[in-house]
Coordinates of C-alpha atoms in Angstrom, one line a residue:
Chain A
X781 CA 90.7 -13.6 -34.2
X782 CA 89.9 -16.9 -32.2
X783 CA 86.6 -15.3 -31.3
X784 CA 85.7 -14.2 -35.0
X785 CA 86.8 -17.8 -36.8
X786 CA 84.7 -19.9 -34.0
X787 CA 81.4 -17.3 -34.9
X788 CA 82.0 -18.0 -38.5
X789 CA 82.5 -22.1 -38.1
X790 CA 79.7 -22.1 -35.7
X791 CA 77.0 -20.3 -37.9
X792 CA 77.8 -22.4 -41.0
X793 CA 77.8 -25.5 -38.9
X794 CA 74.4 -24.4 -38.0
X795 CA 73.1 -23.6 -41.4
X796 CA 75.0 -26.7 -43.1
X797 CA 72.6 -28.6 -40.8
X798 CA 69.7 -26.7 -41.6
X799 CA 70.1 -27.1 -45.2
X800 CA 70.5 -30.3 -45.0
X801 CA 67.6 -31.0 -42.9
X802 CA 65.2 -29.0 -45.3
X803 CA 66.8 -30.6 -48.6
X804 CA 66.3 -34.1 -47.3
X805 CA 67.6 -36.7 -49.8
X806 CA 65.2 -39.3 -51.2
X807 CA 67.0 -41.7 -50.2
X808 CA 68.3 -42.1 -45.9
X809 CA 71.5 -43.8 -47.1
X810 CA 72.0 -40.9 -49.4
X811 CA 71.2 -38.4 -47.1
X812 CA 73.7 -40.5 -44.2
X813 CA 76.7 -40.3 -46.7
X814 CA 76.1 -36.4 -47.8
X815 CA 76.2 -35.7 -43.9
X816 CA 79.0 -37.9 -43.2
X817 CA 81.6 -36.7 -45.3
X818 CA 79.9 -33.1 -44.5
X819 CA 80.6 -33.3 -40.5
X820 CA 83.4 -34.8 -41.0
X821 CA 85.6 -32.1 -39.2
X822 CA 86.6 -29.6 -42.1
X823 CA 88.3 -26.6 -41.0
X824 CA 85.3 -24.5 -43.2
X825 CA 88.2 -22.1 -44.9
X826 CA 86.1 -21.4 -47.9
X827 CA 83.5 -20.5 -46.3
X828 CA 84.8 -18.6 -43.9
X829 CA 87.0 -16.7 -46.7
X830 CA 84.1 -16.0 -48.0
X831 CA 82.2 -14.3 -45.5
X832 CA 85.3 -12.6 -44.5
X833 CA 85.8 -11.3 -48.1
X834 CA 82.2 -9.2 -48.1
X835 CA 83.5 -8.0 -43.7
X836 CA 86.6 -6.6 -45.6
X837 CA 84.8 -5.0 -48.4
X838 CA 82.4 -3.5 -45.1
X839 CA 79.5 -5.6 -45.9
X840 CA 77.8 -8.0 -42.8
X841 CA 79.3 -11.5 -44.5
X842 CA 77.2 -12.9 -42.2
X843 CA 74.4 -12.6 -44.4
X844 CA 75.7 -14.5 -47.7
X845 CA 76.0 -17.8 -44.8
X846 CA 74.1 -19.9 -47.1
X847 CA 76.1 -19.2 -50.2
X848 CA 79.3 -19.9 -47.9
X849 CA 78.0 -23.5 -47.0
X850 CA 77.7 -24.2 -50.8
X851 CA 81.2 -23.6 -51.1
X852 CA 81.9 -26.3 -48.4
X853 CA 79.1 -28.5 -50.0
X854 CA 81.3 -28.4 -53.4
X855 CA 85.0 -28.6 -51.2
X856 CA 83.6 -32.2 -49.6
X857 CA 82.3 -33.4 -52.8
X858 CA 85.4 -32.8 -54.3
X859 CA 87.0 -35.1 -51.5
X860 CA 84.8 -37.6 -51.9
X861 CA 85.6 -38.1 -55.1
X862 CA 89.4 -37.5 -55.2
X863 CA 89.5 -40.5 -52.1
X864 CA 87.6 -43.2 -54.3
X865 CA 89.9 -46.4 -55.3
X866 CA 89.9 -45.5 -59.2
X867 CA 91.3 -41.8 -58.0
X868 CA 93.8 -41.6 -55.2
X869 CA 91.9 -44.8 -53.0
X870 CA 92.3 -43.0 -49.6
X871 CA 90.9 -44.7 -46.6
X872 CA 91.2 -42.0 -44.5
X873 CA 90.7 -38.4 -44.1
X874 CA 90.7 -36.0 -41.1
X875 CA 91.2 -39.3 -38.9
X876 CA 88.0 -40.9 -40.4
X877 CA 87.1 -43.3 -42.7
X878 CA 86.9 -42.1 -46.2
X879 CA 83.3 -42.1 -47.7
X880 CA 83.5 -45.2 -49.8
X881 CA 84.8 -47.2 -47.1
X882 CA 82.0 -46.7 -45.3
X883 CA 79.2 -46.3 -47.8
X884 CA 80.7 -48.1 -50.6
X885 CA 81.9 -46.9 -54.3
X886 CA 79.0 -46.4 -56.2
X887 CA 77.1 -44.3 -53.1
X888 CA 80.6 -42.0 -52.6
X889 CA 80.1 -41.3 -56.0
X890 CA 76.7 -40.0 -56.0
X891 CA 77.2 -38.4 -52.2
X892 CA 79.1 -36.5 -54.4
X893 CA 76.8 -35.7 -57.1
X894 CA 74.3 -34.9 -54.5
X895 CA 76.2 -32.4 -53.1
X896 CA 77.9 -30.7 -56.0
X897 CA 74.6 -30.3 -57.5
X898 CA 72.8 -29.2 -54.0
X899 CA 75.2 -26.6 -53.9
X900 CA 73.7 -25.3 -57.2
X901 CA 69.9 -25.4 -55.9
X902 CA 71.2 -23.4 -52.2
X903 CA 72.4 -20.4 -54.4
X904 CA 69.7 -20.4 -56.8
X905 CA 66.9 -20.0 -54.4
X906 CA 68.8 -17.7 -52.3
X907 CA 66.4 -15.0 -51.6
X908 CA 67.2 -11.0 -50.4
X909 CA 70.0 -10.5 -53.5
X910 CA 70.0 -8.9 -56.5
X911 CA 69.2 -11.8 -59.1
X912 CA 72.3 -10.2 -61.4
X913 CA 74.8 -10.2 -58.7
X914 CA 73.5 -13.8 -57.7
X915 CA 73.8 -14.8 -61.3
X916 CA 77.4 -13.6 -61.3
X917 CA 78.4 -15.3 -58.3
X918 CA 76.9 -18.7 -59.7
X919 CA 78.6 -18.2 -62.8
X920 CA 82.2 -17.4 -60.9
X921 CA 81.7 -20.4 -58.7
X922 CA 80.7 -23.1 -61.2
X923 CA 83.8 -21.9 -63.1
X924 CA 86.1 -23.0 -60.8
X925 CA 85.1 -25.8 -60.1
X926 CA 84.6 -26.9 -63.4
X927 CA 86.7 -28.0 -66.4
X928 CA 88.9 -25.2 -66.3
X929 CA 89.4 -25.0 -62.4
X930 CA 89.5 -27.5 -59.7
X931 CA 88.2 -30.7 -61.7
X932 CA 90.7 -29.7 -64.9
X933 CA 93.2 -29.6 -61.6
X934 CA 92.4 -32.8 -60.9
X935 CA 92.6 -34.2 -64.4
X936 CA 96.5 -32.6 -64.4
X937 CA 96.6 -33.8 -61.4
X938 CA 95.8 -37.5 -61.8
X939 CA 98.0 -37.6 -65.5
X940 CA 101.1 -35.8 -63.3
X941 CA 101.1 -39.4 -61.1
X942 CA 104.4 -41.3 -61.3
X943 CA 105.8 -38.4 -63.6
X944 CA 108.2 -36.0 -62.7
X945 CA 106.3 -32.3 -64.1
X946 CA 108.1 -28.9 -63.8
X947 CA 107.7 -26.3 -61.2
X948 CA 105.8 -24.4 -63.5
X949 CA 103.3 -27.2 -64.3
X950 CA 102.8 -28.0 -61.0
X951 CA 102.2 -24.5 -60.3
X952 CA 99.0 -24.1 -63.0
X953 CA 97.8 -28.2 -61.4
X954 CA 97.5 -26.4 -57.9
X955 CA 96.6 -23.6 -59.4
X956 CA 93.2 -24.6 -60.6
X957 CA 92.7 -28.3 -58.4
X958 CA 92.8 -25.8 -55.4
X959 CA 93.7 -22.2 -55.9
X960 CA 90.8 -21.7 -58.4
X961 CA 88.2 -22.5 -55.5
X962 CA 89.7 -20.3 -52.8
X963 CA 89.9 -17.3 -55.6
X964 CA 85.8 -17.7 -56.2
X965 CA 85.2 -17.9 -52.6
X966 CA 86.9 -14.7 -51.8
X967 CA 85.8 -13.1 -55.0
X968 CA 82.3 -14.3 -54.3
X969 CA 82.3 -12.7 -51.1
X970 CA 83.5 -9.5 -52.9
X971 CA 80.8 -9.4 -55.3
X972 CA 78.4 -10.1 -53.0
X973 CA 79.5 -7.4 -51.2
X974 CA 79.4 -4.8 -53.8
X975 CA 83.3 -4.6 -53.9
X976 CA 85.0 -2.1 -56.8
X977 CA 86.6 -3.4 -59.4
X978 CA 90.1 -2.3 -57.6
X979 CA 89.2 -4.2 -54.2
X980 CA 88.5 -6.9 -56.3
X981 CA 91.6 -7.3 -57.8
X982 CA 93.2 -6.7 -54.3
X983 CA 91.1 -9.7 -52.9
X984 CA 91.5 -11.7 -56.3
X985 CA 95.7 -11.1 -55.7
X986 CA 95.4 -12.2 -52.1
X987 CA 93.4 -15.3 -53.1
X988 CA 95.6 -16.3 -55.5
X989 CA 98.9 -16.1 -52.8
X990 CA 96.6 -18.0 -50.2
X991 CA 95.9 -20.7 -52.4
X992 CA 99.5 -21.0 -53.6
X993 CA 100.6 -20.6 -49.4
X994 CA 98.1 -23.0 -48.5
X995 CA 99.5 -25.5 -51.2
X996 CA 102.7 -25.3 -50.5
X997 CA 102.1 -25.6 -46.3
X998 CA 99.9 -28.8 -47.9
X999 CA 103.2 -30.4 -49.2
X1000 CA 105.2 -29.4 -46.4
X1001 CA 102.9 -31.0 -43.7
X1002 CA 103.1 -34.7 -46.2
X1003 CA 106.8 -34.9 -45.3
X1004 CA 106.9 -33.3 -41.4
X1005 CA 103.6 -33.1 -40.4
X1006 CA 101.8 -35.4 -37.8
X1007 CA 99.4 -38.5 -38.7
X1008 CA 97.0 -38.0 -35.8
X1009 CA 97.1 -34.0 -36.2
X1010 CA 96.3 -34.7 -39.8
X1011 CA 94.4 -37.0 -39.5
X1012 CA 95.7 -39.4 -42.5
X1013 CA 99.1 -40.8 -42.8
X1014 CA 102.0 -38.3 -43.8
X1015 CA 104.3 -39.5 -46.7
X1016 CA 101.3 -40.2 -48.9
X1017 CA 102.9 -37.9 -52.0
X1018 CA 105.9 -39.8 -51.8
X1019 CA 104.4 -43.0 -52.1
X1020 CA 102.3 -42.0 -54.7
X1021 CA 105.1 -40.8 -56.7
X1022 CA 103.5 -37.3 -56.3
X1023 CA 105.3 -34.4 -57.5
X1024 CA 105.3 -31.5 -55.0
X1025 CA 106.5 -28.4 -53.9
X1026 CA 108.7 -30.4 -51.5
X1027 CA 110.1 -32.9 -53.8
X1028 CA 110.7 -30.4 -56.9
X1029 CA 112.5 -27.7 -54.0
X1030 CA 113.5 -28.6 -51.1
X1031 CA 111.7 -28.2 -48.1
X1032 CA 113.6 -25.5 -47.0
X1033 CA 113.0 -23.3 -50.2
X1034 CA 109.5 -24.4 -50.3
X1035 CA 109.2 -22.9 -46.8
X1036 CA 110.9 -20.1 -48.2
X1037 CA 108.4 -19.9 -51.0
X1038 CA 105.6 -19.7 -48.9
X1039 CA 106.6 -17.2 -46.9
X1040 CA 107.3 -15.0 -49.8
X1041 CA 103.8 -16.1 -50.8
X1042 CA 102.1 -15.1 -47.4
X1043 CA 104.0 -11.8 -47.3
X1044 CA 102.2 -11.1 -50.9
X1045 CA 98.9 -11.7 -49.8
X1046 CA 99.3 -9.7 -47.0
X1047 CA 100.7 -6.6 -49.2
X1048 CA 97.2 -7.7 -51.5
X1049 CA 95.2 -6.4 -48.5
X1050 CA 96.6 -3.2 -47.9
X1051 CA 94.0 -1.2 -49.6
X1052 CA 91.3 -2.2 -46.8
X1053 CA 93.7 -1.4 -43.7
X1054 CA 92.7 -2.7 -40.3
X1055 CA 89.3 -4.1 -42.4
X1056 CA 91.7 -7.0 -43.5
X1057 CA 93.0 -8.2 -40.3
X1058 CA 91.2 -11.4 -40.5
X1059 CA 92.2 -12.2 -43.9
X1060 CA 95.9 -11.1 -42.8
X1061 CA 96.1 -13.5 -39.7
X1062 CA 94.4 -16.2 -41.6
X1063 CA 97.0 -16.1 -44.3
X1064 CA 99.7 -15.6 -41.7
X1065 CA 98.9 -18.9 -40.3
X1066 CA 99.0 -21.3 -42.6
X1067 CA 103.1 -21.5 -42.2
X1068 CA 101.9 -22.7 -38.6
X1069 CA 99.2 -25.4 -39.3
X1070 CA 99.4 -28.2 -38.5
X1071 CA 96.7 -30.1 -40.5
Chain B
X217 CA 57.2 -33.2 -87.4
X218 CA 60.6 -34.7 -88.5
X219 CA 61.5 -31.4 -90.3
X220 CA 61.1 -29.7 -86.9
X221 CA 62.7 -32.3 -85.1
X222 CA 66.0 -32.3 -87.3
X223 CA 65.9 -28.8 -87.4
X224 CA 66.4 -28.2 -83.2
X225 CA 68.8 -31.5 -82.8
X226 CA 71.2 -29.6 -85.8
X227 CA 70.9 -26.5 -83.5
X228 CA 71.8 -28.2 -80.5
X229 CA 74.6 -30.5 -82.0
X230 CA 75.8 -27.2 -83.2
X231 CA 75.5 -25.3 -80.2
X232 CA 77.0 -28.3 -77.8
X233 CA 80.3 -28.3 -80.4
X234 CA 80.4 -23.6 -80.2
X235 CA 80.0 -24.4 -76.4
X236 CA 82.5 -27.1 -75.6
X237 CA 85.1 -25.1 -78.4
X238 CA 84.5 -21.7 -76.3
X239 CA 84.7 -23.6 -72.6
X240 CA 87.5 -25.8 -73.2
X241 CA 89.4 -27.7 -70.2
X242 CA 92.9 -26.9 -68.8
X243 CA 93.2 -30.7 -70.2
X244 CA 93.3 -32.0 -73.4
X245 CA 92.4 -35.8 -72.5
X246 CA 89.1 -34.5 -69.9
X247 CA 88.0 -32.1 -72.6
X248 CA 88.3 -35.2 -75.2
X249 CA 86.5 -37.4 -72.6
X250 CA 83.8 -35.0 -72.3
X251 CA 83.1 -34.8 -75.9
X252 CA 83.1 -38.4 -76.4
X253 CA 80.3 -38.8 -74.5
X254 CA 78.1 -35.5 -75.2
X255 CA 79.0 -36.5 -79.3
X256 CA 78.0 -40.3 -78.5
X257 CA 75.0 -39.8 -80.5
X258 CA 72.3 -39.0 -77.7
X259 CA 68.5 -38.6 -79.2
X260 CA 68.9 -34.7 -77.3
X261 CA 65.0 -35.6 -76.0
X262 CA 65.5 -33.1 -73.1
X263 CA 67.1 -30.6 -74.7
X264 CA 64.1 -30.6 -78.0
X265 CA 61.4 -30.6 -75.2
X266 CA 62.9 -27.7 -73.3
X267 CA 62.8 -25.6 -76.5
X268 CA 59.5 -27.0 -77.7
X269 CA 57.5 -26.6 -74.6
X270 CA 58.8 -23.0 -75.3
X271 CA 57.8 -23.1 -78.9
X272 CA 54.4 -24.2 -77.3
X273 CA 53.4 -21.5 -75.1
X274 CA 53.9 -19.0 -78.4
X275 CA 57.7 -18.0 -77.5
X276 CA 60.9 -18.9 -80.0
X277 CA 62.4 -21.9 -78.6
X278 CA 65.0 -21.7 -80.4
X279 CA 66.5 -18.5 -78.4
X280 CA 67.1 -20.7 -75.5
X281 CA 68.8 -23.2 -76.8
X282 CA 72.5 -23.3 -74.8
X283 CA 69.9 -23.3 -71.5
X284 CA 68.9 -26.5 -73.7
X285 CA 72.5 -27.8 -74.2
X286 CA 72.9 -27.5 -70.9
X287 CA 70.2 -30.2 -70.2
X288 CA 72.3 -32.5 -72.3
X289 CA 75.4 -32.1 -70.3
X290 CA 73.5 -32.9 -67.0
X291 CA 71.8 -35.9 -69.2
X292 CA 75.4 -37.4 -69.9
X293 CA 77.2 -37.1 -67.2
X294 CA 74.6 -38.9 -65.3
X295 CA 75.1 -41.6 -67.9
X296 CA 78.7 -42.0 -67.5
X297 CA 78.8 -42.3 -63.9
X298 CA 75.7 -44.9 -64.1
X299 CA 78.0 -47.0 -66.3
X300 CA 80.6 -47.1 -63.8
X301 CA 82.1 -50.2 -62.9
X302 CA 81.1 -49.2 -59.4
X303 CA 77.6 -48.7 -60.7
X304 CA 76.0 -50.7 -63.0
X305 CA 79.4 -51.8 -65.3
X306 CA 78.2 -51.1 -68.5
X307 CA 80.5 -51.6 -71.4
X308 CA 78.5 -50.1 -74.2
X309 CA 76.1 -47.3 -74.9
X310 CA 74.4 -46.2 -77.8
X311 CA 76.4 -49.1 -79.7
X312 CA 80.2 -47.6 -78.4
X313 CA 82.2 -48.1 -75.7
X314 CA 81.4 -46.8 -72.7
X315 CA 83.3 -43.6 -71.0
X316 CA 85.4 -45.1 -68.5
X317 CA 86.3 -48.4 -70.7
X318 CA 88.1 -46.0 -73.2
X319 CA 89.2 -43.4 -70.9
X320 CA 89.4 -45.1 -67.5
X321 CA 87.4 -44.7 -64.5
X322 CA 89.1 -41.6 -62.9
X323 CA 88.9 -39.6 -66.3
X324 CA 85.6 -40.9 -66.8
X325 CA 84.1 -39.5 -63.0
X326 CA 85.8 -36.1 -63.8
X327 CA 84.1 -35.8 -67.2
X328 CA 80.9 -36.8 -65.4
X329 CA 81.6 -34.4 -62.8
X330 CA 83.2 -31.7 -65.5
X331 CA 79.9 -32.0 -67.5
X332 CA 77.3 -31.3 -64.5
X333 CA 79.5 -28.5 -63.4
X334 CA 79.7 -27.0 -67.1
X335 CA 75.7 -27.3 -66.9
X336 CA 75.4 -24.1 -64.7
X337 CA 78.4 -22.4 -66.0
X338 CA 76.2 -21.9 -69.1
X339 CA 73.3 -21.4 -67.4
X340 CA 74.4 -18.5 -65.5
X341 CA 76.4 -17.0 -67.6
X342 CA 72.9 -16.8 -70.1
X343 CA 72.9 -13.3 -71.0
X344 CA 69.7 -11.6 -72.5
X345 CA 67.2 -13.2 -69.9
X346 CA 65.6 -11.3 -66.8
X347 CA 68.2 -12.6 -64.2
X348 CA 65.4 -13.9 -61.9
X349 CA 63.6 -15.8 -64.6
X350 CA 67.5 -17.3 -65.0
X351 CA 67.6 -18.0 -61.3
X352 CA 64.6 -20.0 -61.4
X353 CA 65.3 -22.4 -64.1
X354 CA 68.8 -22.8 -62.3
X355 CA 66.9 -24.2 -59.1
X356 CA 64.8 -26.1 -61.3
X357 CA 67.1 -28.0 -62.9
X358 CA 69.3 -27.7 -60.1
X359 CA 66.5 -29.7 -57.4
X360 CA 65.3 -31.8 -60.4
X361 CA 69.0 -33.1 -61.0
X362 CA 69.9 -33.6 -56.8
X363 CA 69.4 -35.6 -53.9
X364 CA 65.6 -34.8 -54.4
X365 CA 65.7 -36.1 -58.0
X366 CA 68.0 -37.7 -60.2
X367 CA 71.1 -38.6 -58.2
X368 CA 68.7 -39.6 -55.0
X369 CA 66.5 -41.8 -57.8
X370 CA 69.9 -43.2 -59.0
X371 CA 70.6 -44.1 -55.0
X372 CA 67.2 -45.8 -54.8
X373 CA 67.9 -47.9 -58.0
X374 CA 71.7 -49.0 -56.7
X375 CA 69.4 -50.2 -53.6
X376 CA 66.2 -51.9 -55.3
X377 CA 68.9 -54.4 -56.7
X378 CA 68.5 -58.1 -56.4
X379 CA 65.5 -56.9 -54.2
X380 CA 61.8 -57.4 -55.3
X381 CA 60.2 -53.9 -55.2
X382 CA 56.8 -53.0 -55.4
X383 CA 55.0 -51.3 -58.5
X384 CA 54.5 -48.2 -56.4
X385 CA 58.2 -48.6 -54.9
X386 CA 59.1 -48.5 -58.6
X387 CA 57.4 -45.6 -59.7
X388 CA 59.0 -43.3 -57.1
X389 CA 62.3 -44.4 -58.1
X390 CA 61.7 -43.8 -61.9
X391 CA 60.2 -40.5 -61.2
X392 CA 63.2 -39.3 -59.4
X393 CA 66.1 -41.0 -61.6
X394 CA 64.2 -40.1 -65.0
X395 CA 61.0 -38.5 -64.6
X396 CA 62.4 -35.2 -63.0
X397 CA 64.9 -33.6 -65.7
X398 CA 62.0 -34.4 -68.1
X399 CA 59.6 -32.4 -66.0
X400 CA 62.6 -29.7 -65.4
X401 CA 63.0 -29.2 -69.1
X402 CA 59.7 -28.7 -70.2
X403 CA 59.0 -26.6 -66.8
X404 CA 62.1 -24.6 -68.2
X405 CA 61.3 -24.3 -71.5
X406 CA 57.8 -22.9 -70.4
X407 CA 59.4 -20.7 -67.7
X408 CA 61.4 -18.8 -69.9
X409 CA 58.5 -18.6 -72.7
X410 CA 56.8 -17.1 -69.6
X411 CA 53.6 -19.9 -69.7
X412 CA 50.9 -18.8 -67.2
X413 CA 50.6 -21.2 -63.8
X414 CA 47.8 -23.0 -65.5
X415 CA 49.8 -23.3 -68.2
X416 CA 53.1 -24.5 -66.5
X417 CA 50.5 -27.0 -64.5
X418 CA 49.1 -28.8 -68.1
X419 CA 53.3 -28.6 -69.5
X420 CA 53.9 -30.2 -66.0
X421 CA 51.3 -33.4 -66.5
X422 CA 52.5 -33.8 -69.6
X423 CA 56.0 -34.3 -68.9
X424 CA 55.5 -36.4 -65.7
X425 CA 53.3 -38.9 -68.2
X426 CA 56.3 -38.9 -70.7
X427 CA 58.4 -40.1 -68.3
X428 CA 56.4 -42.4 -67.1
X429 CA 55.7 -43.8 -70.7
X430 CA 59.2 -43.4 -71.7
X431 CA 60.6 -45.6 -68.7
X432 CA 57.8 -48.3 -69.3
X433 CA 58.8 -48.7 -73.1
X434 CA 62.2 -48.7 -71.8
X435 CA 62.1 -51.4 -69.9
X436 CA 60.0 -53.4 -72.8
X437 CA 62.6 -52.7 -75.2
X438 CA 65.0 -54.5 -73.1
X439 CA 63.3 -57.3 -73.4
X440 CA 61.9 -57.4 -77.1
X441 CA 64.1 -54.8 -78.8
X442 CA 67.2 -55.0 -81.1
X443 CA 70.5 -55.5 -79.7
X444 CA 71.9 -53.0 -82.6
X445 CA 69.2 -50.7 -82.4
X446 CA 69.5 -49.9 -79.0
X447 CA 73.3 -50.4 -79.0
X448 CA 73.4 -52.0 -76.0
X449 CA 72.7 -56.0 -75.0
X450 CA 69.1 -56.5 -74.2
X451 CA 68.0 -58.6 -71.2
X452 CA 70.7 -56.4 -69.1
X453 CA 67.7 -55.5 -66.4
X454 CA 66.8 -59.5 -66.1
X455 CA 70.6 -59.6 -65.9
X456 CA 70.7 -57.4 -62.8
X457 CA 67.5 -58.8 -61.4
X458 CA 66.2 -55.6 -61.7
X459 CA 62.6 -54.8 -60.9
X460 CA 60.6 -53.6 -64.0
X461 CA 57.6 -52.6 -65.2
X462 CA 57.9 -55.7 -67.8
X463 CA 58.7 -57.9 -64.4
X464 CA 56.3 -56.5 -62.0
X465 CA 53.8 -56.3 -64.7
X466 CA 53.8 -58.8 -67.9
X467 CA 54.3 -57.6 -71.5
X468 CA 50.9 -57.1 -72.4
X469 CA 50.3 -55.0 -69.2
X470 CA 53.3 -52.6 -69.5
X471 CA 52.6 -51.9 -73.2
X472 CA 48.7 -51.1 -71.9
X473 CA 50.1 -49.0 -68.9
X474 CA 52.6 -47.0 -71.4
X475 CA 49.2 -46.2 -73.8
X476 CA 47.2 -44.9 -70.8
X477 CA 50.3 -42.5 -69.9
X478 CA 50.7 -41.6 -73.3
X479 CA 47.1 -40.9 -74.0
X480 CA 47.2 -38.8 -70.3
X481 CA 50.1 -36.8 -71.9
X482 CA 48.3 -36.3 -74.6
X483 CA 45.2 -34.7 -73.2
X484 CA 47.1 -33.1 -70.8
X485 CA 48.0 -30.4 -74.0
X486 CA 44.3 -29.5 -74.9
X487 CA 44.8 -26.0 -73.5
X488 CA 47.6 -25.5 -76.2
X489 CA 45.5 -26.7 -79.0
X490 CA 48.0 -27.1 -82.2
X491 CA 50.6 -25.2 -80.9
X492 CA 51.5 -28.7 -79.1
X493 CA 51.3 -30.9 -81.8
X494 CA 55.1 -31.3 -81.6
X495 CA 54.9 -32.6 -77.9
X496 CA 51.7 -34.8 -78.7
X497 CA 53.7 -36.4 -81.4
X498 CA 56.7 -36.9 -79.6
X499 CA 54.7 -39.0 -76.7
X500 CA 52.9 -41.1 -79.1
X501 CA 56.4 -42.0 -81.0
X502 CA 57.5 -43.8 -77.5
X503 CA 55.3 -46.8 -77.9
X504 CA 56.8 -47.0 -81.4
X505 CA 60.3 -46.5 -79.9
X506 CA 63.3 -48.7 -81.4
X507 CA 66.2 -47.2 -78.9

């Protein structure tokens, strides 16, 4: 397991830098803030969910690297842009400075731009795939992280502040501000793989239960977790008047929750047998992160 | 001329409204913010010259207008998140309100980043076009619209101000912030009409000249135009000691510089013979330009 994430992390790490090296930025400051907020210690989940997605379905995942790194291109920029002042004015994330505090507003905003959009230009010249399939996994990616996935998310999100929302709402804001992302990375990794319709479901069902596990472990870890493991202070929902998981349970039924979630998303894999094992640890740990 | 013009900026308005009913966000208020801006009464230049650079190389332009619309989408969200407070703090365009000053700046970033997302959603999910012909005009617009292009000409602009830049210094930037998505759409438009390489080369001169004369009368219309025409104060670029051509240059010496691109664009059609009338009119209208 150990062995098989740090392979994963290291090869996009390597291509992340190659990609960035060949698309060089017209402009060095631009180019700095892309990178910084790029290397800024991300755990690469989408990525590697992605990869792992096409090993389950029995393809090499290795291959479809590039496409992986987009995913982590579009993750970041989505973090740079949910830290700026006018959104949730973060000055630190992962134990770093935040973008704009280091670069400044208006160059966080269009380090973010850049990268969204970069993402775009790595899949579309990706060479060696069927131009259909490609065109499909564009078309599942963009998606989610448009207006009806993560950035509607965000737009729930940001009109949820200092408003007490239901269970369910809050269910459908996390649903597409982070579950939508996690569902095309795994799905894009299925697709790219050649995965049936029927595995598809099974990886779109496990998705789904990840995102909502990882969501919940999210909340859990603002209330118990550890600043310097996190590497931003905890209580950061509660002072934003944040609904969560958490706040609308209590932290023992949203512990509860998540293990029911985790225990789904391991049933999802069942289909692929020992094939899954990654997927199946991966999901497993999230109730024992600790950032 | 103006028949054929009304008739493609009815097609696109039309299409824009079918597109943004069909892809509608999780949220009301970002799908309203969206609109605002894409219905803000935009001239739709790159969107017209993607389907007539089609139209010129003997295809129907018309077929390819939601790749068009698309265009449009990229072209305003760059807008709203270059009149960002954090950016250059515009309060009007086109004679309205800004984005942000009616929906705030977080809503306004999201619709920015809702719109360029939205771009490739539409563009890959294009059916009826050989997916690799697709896949090009995705990394097209894609590299015109990134850190290579638009968003890293917008990052040398944010740097260049209150700073004395040089003529050359200034063309670089303009043909990265503007010049590019002109060059992508009409490189578009003749990639899907299937235009030779000779052919793509002479729609490529073209549009690198129209951007050059469209950012020269640009700048002189914010120093001599009409405050209601333009729907924006003039004198904002002497405002922001911004470098111009108008600055760098004088008057008389953009206006000359803007007929000498216009006249390049011009010839740059010859192979097309009256198939391009459209485009040659188009160029010579900038020096005539009133917004």
């Amino acid at each position: 397991m150990n062995e098989y994430m740090k392979h994963k992390v290291d090869l996009i790490n390597k291509t992340l830098l190659e990609l960035y090296s060949k698309d060089t930025a017209l402009n060095m400051i631009l180019a700095q803030a892309m990178n910084y907020s790029l290397t800024a210690g991300g755990k690469r989940l989408r990525p590697v969910m992605l990869m792992a997605a096409a090993d389950t379905v029995g393809a090499d995942g290795d291959k479809y690297v590039r496409i992986a790194c987009a995913l982590e291109m579009i993750h970041t920029y989505s973090l740079i842009h949910d830290d700026l002042p006018a959104m949730d004015n973060d000055d630190y994330r992962r134990g770093k400075l935040t973008n704009h505090k280091v670069y400044g507003d208006a160059m966080a905003i269009l380090a973010g731009d850049a990268l969204l959009t970069m993402a775009f230009e790595v899949i579309s010249s990706e060479a060696g795939i069927d131009p259909a399939v490609l065109l499909r996994v564009l078309w599942e990616i963009s998606h989610a992280a448009g207006p009806e996935g993560m950035v509607g998310g965000q737009a729930l999100d940001l009109l949820a502040e200092n408003k007490q929302i239901t269970l369910s709402e809050l269910r459908q804001l996390h649903s597409a501000k982070t579950g939508a992302l996690f569902c095309a990375s795994v799905r894009a990794g299925g697709i790219l793989a050649g995965a049936t319709s029927s595995e598809l479901a099974a990886l779109t069902d496990y998705a789904r239960e990840f995102g909502l596990a990882f969501q919940i472990t999210d909340d859990i870890l603002d209330v118990i977790g550890d600043d310097k493991k996190i590497g931003k202070p905890v209580g950061s929902d509660e002072k934003n008047h944040k609904s969560t998981y958490v706040s609308l349970l209590s932290l023992d039924e949203a512990k509860h929750l998540a293990e029911q979630s985790i225990a789904n998303a391991v049933s999802a894999l069942a289909p692929f047998g020992a094939k899954a094992e990654f997927l199946s640890v991966l999901v497993k740990k999230l109730l024992a992160r600790q950032n």
